[in-house]
Coordinates of C-alpha atoms in Angstrom, one line a residue:
M1 CA -15.2 -24.1 -8.1
E2 CA -12.3 -25.3 -6.0
S3 CA -11.0 -23.2 -3.2
F4 CA -7.3 -23.6 -4.2
I5 CA -7.8 -21.0 -7.0
I6 CA -7.2 -18.2 -4.6
S7 CA -3.8 -19.4 -3.5
R8 CA -2.8 -20.2 -7.1
L9 CA -3.9 -16.8 -8.1
E10 CA -1.7 -15.1 -5.6
Q11 CA 1.2 -17.3 -6.4
D12 CA 1.1 -16.7 -10.1
L13 CA 0.7 -13.0 -10.0
P14 CA 3.9 -11.0 -9.2
D15 CA 5.2 -12.0 -5.8
T16 CA 6.1 -9.5 -3.0
E17 CA 9.8 -9.5 -3.9
K18 CA 9.0 -8.0 -7.3
L19 CA 6.5 -5.5 -6.1
E20 CA 6.9 -1.9 -4.8
T21 CA 4.8 -0.3 -2.1
A22 CA 3.1 3.1 -1.8
T23 CA 1.7 4.2 1.6
F24 CA -0.4 7.3 2.0
G25 CA -3.3 9.0 3.7
M26 CA -6.0 11.0 1.9
G27 CA -9.0 11.1 4.3
C28 CA -11.1 8.1 5.2
F29 CA -9.3 5.0 4.0
W30 CA -12.3 3.1 2.6
S31 CA -12.6 5.0 -0.7
P32 CA -8.9 5.0 -1.5
D33 CA -8.8 1.2 -0.9
A34 CA -11.5 0.8 -3.5
Q35 CA -10.1 3.4 -5.9
F36 CA -6.5 2.1 -6.0
G37 CA -7.6 -1.5 -5.8
A38 CA -9.4 -1.1 -9.1
S39 CA -6.2 -0.1 -10.9
P40 CA -4.5 -2.5 -13.3
G41 CA -1.0 -3.2 -12.0
V42 CA -2.0 -2.9 -8.4
I43 CA -1.7 -6.4 -6.9
R44 CA -3.1 -5.8 -3.4
T45 CA -4.2 -3.1 -1.0
R46 CA -4.5 -2.8 2.8
T47 CA -6.0 -0.1 5.0
G48 CA -4.3 0.8 8.2
Y49 CA -2.7 3.3 10.5
A50 CA 0.7 5.1 10.2
G51 CA 2.6 8.2 10.9
G52 CA 2.1 8.4 14.7
T53 CA 4.0 7.5 17.8
S54 CA 1.4 5.6 19.8
D55 CA 1.7 1.8 20.1
N56 CA -0.8 -0.6 18.6
P57 CA -3.2 1.9 17.1
T58 CA -6.8 0.7 16.4
Y59 CA -9.8 2.4 14.8
R60 CA -11.2 3.3 18.2
Q61 CA -7.9 4.3 19.7
M62 CA -5.8 5.7 16.8
G63 CA -3.8 8.0 18.9
D64 CA -1.7 10.4 16.7
H65 CA -1.8 8.1 13.7
T66 CA -3.5 8.7 10.4
E67 CA -5.9 6.5 8.4
T68 CA -3.7 5.2 5.5
I69 CA -3.7 2.8 2.6
Q70 CA -0.9 0.6 1.5
V71 CA -0.7 -0.3 -2.1
E72 CA 1.5 -3.1 -3.5
F73 CA 2.0 -2.7 -7.2
D74 CA 3.9 -4.2 -10.1
P75 CA 6.2 -1.4 -11.4
G76 CA 6.3 -3.2 -14.8
Q77 CA 2.6 -2.3 -15.2
I78 CA 2.1 0.9 -13.2
R79 CA 4.8 3.3 -12.0
F80 CA 5.0 4.9 -8.6
E81 CA 4.7 8.3 -10.3
E82 CA 1.3 7.3 -11.8
I83 CA 0.0 6.3 -8.4
V84 CA 1.1 9.6 -6.9
K85 CA -0.5 11.6 -9.7
E86 CA -3.8 9.7 -9.0
F87 CA -3.3 10.6 -5.3
W88 CA -3.1 14.3 -6.2
R89 CA -6.0 14.2 -8.6
S90 CA -8.3 12.6 -6.0
H91 CA -8.5 14.9 -3.1
Y92 CA -7.9 18.4 -1.9
P93 CA -4.6 18.1 0.0
N94 CA -4.8 21.0 2.5
R95 CA -5.7 20.4 6.1
D96 CA -8.7 22.6 6.4
A97 CA -10.6 19.9 4.6
Y98 CA -9.7 17.3 7.3
K99 CA -10.3 16.6 10.9
G100 CA -7.3 16.3 13.2
R101 CA -4.5 13.9 12.3
Q102 CA -6.9 11.0 11.5
Y103 CA -7.7 12.3 8.0
I104 CA -4.7 14.4 7.1
S105 CA -3.0 14.3 3.6
L106 CA 0.1 12.3 4.1
M107 CA 2.6 10.5 1.9
F108 CA 5.5 8.2 2.8
W109 CA 8.7 7.5 0.8
Q110 CA 10.6 4.3 1.0
S111 CA 13.5 5.2 -1.3
E112 CA 15.3 8.3 -2.5
E113 CA 13.7 7.8 -5.8
Q114 CA 10.2 7.8 -4.3
K115 CA 11.2 10.9 -2.2
H116 CA 12.2 12.7 -5.4
I117 CA 9.0 11.9 -7.2
L118 CA 6.9 13.0 -4.2
E119 CA 8.6 16.3 -3.9
K120 CA 8.5 17.0 -7.6
L121 CA 4.8 16.3 -8.0
K122 CA 4.0 18.3 -4.8
K123 CA 5.6 21.3 -6.5
E124 CA 3.6 20.7 -9.6
K125 CA 0.4 20.6 -7.5
E126 CA 1.3 23.8 -5.8
Q127 CA 1.8 25.5 -9.1
Q128 CA -1.6 24.1 -10.3
L129 CA -3.4 25.3 -7.1
N130 CA -1.4 28.5 -6.9
E131 CA -1.1 28.0 -3.1
P132 CA 1.2 25.9 -0.8
V133 CA 0.3 22.3 -0.4
E134 CA 0.3 21.0 3.2
T135 CA 0.5 17.3 2.5
E136 CA 3.1 15.8 4.8
I137 CA 5.9 14.0 3.0
R138 CA 8.0 11.8 5.3
P139 CA 10.1 8.6 5.4
F140 CA 8.1 5.4 6.0
D141 CA 8.3 4.4 9.6
G142 CA 5.8 1.6 9.9
F143 CA 2.3 0.5 9.1
T144 CA -0.3 -1.2 11.3
E145 CA -3.0 -3.1 9.4
A146 CA -6.5 -2.0 10.2
E147 CA -9.1 -4.5 11.6
E148 CA -10.7 -6.9 9.1
R149 CA -14.0 -5.0 8.9
H150 CA -12.1 -2.1 7.4
Q151 CA -10.5 -4.2 4.6
K152 CA -12.5 -4.3 1.3
Y153 CA -15.2 -2.4 3.1
Y154 CA -17.5 -1.8 0.1
L155 CA -17.4 -5.4 -1.1
K156 CA -18.4 -6.5 2.4
R157 CA -21.6 -4.4 2.1
Y158 CA -22.9 -7.0 -0.3
P159 CA -23.7 -10.1 1.7
K160 CA -25.3 -11.9 -1.3
A161 CA -22.0 -11.5 -3.3
L162 CA -20.0 -12.7 -0.3
E163 CA -22.1 -15.8 -0.2
Q164 CA -21.3 -16.5 -3.9
L165 CA -17.6 -15.8 -3.2
A166 CA -17.5 -18.1 -0.2
E167 CA -15.9 -21.1 -2.1
L168 CA -13.1 -18.8 -3.2
Y169 CA -12.9 -17.0 0.1
P170 CA -14.0 -19.3 2.9
D171 CA -12.5 -16.9 5.3
T172 CA -13.2 -13.2 4.6
G173 CA -9.8 -12.4 5.8
L174 CA -8.5 -13.7 2.5
L175 CA -10.1 -10.7 0.8
T176 CA -7.4 -8.4 2.0
Q177 CA -4.6 -10.1 0.1
S178 CA -6.6 -10.9 -3.1
T179 CA -6.2 -9.0 -6.3
F180 CA -9.6 -10.2 -7.5
A181 CA -11.2 -9.0 -4.3
A182 CA -9.5 -5.6 -4.7
R183 CA -10.9 -5.2 -8.2
L184 CA -14.4 -6.2 -7.0
N185 CA -14.2 -3.7 -4.1
G186 CA -13.4 -1.0 -6.6
F187 CA -16.1 -2.1 -9.0
V188 CA -18.9 -1.9 -6.4
K189 CA -17.7 1.6 -5.5
G190 CA -18.0 2.7 -9.1
F191 CA -14.4 2.4 -10.3
G192 CA -14.2 0.6 -13.6
S193 CA -16.7 -1.6 -15.3
R194 CA -17.4 -5.3 -15.4
Q195 CA -16.3 -5.5 -19.0
Q196 CA -13.0 -3.8 -18.2
L197 CA -12.4 -6.3 -15.4
L198 CA -13.3 -9.3 -17.6
E199 CA -10.7 -8.0 -20.2
E200 CA -8.1 -7.5 -17.6
I201 CA -8.5 -11.0 -16.1
S202 CA -8.0 -12.4 -19.6
G203 CA -4.5 -11.1 -19.5
W204 CA -3.5 -12.2 -16.0
P205 CA -0.4 -14.5 -15.9
I206 CA -2.3 -17.4 -14.3
A207 CA -3.5 -20.7 -15.6
K208 CA -6.2 -20.5 -18.3
E209 CA -8.6 -22.6 -16.2
H210 CA -8.2 -20.1 -13.3
R211 CA -8.8 -17.1 -15.6
D212 CA -11.9 -18.8 -17.0
A213 CA -13.2 -19.6 -13.5
L214 CA -12.8 -16.0 -12.3
R215 CA -14.4 -14.6 -15.4
Q216 CA -17.4 -17.0 -15.0
L217 CA -17.7 -16.1 -11.4
L218 CA -17.7 -12.4 -12.2
L219 CA -20.4 -12.9 -14.9
K220 CA -22.6 -14.8 -12.4
L221 CA -22.2 -12.5 -9.4
K222 CA -25.5 -11.1 -8.1
W223 CA -25.3 -8.1 -5.8

């Protein structure tokens, strides 16, 4: 398999100009990275830090920032509202379940439309829980990408698989930007099945030989 497939894959899937972004915190960022990375229509995910005032946050010195995930998605395949509904379904949003600001429930909006959706669905969640929801909703004010070891965390726990993926990802930093890697990270965490991913890849708008190569790789992967 030739290593150019990864760059062609990223070029042929929707580019950044056609994508929308959702940024949110819902506890430790490893699981949301896997959960949302497994969703068809999501092109790439990144873990990071946001919402605070301290400069250059890191995992060891996060300051007043929160662990967050940033999701780039194709609105033609999955709507922002669907991502927000999954957010609400996936965790208890009130702070007594969290520790300090590192793990608070937090959502950012980057347009008035996103703000409207967030506020509407928050009210629906409050009606469902029959109690106020403490999730912070605020305008997006920056995102610092987390260290590489926190990107695609669950996939990186399978060194045998990484060895088999080395031709496609000679530098593990490439995993962060890859749609295929996002799906694999979700798969090993238990989101979706191999068959679902094989079927999804068959519909990706990339060259047939690249779809075939990714499918063959997925079938051969040993964990």
